XYZ file of C-alpha atoms in Angstrom:
335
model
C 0.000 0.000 0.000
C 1.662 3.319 -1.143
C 0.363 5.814 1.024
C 1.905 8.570 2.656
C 0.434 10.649 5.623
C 3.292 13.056 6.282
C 2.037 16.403 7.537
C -1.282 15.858 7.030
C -3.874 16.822 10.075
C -6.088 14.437 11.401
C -9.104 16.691 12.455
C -12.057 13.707 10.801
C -12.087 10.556 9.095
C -14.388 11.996 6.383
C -10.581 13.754 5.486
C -9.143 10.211 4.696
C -9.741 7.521 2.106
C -10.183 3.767 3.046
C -6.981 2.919 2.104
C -5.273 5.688 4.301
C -7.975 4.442 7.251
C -6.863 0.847 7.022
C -3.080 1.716 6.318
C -3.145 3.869 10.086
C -4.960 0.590 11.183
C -1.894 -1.933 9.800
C 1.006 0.431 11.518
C -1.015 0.761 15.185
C -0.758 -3.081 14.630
C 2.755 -3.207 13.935
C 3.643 -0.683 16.785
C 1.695 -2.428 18.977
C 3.537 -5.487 18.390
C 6.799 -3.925 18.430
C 5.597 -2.478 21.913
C 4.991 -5.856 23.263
C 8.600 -7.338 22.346
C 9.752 -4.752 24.449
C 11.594 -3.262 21.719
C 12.174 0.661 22.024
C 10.903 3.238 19.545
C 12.716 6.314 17.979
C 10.806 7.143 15.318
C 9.556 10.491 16.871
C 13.067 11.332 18.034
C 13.913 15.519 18.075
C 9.511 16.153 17.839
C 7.943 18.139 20.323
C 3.869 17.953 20.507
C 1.766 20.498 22.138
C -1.185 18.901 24.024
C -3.756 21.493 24.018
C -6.530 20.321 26.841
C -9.813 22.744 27.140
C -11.876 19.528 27.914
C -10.147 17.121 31.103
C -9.195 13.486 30.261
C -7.811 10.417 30.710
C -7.500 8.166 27.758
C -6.367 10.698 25.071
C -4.398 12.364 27.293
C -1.906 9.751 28.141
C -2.110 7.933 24.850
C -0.773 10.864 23.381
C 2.028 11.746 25.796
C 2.960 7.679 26.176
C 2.937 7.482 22.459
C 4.878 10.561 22.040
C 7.884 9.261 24.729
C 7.936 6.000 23.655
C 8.685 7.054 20.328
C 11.417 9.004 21.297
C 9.823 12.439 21.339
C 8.564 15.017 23.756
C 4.984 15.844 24.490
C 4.073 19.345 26.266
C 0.871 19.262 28.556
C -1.266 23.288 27.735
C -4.040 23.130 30.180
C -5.784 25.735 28.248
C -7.551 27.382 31.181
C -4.156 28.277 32.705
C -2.791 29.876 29.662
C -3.437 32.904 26.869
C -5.051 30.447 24.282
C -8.401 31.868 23.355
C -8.570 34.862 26.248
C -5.785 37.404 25.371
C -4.366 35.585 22.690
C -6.792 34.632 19.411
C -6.441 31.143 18.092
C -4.548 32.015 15.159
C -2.183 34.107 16.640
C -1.673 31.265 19.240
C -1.634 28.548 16.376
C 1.450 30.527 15.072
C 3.330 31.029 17.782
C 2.931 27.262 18.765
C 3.758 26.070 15.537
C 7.622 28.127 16.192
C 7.959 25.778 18.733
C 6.723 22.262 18.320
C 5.943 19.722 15.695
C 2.607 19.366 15.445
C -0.418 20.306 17.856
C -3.097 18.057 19.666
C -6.342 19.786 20.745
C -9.516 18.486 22.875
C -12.214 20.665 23.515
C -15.160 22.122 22.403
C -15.183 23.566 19.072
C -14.744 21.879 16.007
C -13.477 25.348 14.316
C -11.109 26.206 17.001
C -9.316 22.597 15.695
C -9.664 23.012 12.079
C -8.214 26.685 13.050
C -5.051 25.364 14.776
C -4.392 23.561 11.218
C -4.732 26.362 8.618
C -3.130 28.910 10.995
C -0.201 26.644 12.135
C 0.663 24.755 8.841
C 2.137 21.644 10.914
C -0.262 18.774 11.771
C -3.175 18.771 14.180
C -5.098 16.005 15.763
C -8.419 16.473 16.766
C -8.591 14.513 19.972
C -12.376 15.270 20.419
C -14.610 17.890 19.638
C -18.893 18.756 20.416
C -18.871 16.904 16.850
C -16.131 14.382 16.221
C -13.728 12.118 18.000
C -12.263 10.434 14.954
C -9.304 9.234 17.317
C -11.513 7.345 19.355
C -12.905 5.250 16.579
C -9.713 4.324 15.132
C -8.673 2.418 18.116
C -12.759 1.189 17.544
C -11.637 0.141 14.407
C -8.511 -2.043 15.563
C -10.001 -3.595 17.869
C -13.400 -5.366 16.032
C -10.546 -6.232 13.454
C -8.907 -7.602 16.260
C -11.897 -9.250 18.006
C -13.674 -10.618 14.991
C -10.847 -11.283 12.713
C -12.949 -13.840 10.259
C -14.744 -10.863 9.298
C -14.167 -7.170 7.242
C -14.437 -4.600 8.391
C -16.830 -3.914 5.336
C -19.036 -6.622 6.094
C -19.610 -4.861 10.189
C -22.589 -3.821 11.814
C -22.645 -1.013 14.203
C -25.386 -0.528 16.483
C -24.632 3.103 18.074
C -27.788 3.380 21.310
C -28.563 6.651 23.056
C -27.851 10.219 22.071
C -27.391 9.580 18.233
C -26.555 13.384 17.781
C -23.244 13.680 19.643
C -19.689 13.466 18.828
C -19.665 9.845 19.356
C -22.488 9.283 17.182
C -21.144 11.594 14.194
C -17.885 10.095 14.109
C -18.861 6.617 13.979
C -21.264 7.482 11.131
C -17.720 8.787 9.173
C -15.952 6.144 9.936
C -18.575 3.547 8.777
C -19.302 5.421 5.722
C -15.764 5.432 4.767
C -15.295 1.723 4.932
C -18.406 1.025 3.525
C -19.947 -0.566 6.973
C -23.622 -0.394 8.167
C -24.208 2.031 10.768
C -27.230 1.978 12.940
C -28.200 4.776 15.008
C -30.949 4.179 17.634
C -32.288 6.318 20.023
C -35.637 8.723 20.658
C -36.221 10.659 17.858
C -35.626 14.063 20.187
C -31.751 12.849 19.769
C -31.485 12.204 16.101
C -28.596 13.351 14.431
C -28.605 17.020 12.726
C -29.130 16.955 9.374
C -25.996 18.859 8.444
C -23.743 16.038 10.066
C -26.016 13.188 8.930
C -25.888 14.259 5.056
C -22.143 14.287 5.464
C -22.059 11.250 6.443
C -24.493 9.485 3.520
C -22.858 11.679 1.173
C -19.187 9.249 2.275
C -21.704 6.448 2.241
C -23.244 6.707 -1.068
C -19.191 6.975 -2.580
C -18.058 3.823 -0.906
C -21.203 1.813 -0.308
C -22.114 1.889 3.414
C -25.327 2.056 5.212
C -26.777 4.398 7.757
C -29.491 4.252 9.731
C -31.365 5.699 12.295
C -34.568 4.670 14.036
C -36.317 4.216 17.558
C -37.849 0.714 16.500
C -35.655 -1.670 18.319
C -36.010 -4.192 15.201
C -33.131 -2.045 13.556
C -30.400 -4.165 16.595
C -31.272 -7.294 14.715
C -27.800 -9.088 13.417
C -25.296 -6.012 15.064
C -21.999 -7.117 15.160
C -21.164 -4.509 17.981
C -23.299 -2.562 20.572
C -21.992 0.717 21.347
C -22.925 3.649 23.850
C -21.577 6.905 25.600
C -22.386 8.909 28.310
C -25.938 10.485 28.385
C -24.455 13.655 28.933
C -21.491 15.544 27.598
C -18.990 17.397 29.291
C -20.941 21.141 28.983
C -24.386 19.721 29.209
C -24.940 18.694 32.803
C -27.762 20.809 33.264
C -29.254 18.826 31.032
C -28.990 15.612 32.956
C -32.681 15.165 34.328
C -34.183 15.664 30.926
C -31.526 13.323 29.205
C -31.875 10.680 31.856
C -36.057 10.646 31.484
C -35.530 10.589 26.970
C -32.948 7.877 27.312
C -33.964 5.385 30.403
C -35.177 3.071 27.698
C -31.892 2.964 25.906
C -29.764 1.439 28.654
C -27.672 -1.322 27.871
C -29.127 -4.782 29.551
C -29.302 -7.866 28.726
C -32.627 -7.868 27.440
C -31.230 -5.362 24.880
C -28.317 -7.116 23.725
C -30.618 -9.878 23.292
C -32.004 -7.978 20.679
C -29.513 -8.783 17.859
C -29.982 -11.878 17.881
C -26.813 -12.642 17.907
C -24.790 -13.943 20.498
C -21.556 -13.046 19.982
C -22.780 -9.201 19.734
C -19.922 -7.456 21.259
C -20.234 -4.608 23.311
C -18.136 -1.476 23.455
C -17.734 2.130 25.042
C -15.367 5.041 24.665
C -15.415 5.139 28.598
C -15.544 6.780 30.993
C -18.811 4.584 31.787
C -21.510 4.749 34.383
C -22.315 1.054 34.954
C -22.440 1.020 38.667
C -23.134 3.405 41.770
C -19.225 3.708 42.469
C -18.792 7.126 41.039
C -19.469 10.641 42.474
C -21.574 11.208 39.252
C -24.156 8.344 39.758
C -24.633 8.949 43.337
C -24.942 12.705 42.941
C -27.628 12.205 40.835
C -29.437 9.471 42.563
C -29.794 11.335 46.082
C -30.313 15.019 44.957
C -32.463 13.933 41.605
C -33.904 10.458 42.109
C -32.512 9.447 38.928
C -30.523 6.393 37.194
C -28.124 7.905 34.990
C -26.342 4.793 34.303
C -26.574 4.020 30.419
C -25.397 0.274 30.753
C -26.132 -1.980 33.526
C -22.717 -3.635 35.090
C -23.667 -7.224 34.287
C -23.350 -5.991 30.476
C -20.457 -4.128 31.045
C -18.941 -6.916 32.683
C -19.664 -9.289 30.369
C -17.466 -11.645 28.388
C -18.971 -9.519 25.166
C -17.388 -6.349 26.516
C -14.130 -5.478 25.003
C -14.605 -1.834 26.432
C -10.920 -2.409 27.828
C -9.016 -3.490 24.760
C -10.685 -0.419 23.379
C -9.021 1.690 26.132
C -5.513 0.319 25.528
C -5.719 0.423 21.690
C -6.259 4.268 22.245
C -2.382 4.336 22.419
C -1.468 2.226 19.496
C -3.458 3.946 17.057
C -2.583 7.523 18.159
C 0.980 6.570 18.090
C 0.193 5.292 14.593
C -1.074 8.375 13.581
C 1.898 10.283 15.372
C 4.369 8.516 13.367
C 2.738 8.292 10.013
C 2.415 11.599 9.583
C 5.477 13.454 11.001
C 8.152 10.281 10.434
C 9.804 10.182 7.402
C 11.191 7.419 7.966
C 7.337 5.769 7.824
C 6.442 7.753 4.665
């Protein structure tokens, strides 16, 4: 596969071709491999990456700074709150001054502009490592892991059952990467939470090109034959004060049992971008149990506990497919 990523930004999947998808997919696999022979990495010696952070996390945060290290390179932590970006400096001014100093820029936040900003003003690569309407890292490391989990089977031939709040960020960027590969995507969830229509014809018009399917209904018939299950989080970060109306359109869109039962199939797998409310152990769930009266938890812990959740593999592959993505497009050795 001749393909070369090098200095390209990586702000959504609907900016990449199938072949450049699966050809990010095939290196995470190889570095992930390498990783587990214990042998060491230098292929992002001499790069620095900015880690811009407006929005707190876990997962993308240390995938990106482990990735960057064990590589050989050196990742710089911007907790945008405590710094210029955005208040007394505008994004492109900070975009250029950043781009004087490192190698290429990470952002997670809320804006999908304020990413796609950081690339034309900076001219080095960005990732987008989440916005309010795409986390195309998050579904790459989706991506390796069904092809890991259900390796008798392409990718092309994969059924993706997306539950809940099929209008978020989650929702949108599963819908790109589907369309891209040509998989079926099913969105289902109360019709209060479709997706917008400027997102959703986005995504059919990737479909129609490479011969996916998308779908979205609130007839639980549509679960029948999913390969995977997949949820988030009722509520986003920003939207808390939504939580008591959220909770009351999407109690019937939990993740049981009963509901996996629903495909038919028994080997459905199921899968989250965590963090996950499956049980009362979290200052979240209790919080709004005692002062609401109300379950917020979107799957119940015997699913999420289940030998058909791979929610953890997902977690780890976060690393190997950002540090795919790290070195494929600012290596030239890879290129």
């Amino acid at each position: 596969m001749n393909i070369s990523l090098y200095n390209k930004s990586f702000l959504s999947l609907l900016d990449f071709t199938a072949n450049e998808i699966y050809y990010l997919l095939d290196l995470a696999t190889k570095l992930k491999l390498k990783r587990k022979q214990g042998i060491p990495g230098n292929l992002l010696q001499g790069k620095n990456i900015a880690l811009l952070f407006e929005k707190t996390s876990t997962r993308t945060r240390s995938a990106f700074e482990i990735g960057v290290i064990e590589e050989g390179g050196y990742p710089s932590f911007i907790d945008i709150s405590s710094s210029q970006f955005g208040k007394k400096e505008s994004v492109e001014d900070s975009a250029k001054v950043l781009a004087g100093y490192f190698h290429a820029i990470e952002f997670r936040g809320y804006a999908q502009k304020t990413v796609e900003d950081l690339a034309k003003y900076s001219g080095i690569p960005v990732y987008n490592g989440l916005t309010d309407e795409d986390h195309p890292t998050q579904i790459l490391a989706d991506l390796l892991t069904i092809q890991e989990k259900l390796p008798h089977k392409p990718l092309s031939e994969i059924k993706v059952a997306y539950i809940g709040d099929t209008r978020n960020n989650m929702a949108n960027a599963w819908m790109y990467g589907c369309a891209k590969l040509g998989m079926h995507f099913v969105g289902f969830g109360p019709k209060e939470l479709h997706p917008k229509d400027e997102f959703m014809n986005k995504a059919l018009a990737a479909a129609n090109k490479n011969g996916a399917k998308i779908e979205i209904s609130s007839d639980p018939l549509c679960l029948k034959n999913a390969d995977v299950i997949y949820t988030d989080v009722w509520v986003s970060m920003g939207e808390e004060h939504e939580l008591q109306k959220r909770a009351s359109l999407l109690k019937d869109y939990k993740i049981t049992p009963e509901l996996m039962n629903a495909t038919q199939n028994p080997n459905t797998l199921f899968m989250h971008c965590l963090p996950a409310f499956h049980d009362d152990h979290t200052l979240a769930v209790k919080k709004a149990s005692e002062e609401y009266g109300i379950d917020i938890k979107e799957v119940s812990d015997e699913v999420f506990r289940s030998k058909n959740s791979i929610v953890f593999e997902q977690a780890e592959n976060r690393l190997h497919t950002i540090k795919a993505l790290l070195v494929a497009t600012l290596s030239p050795q890879q290129n």
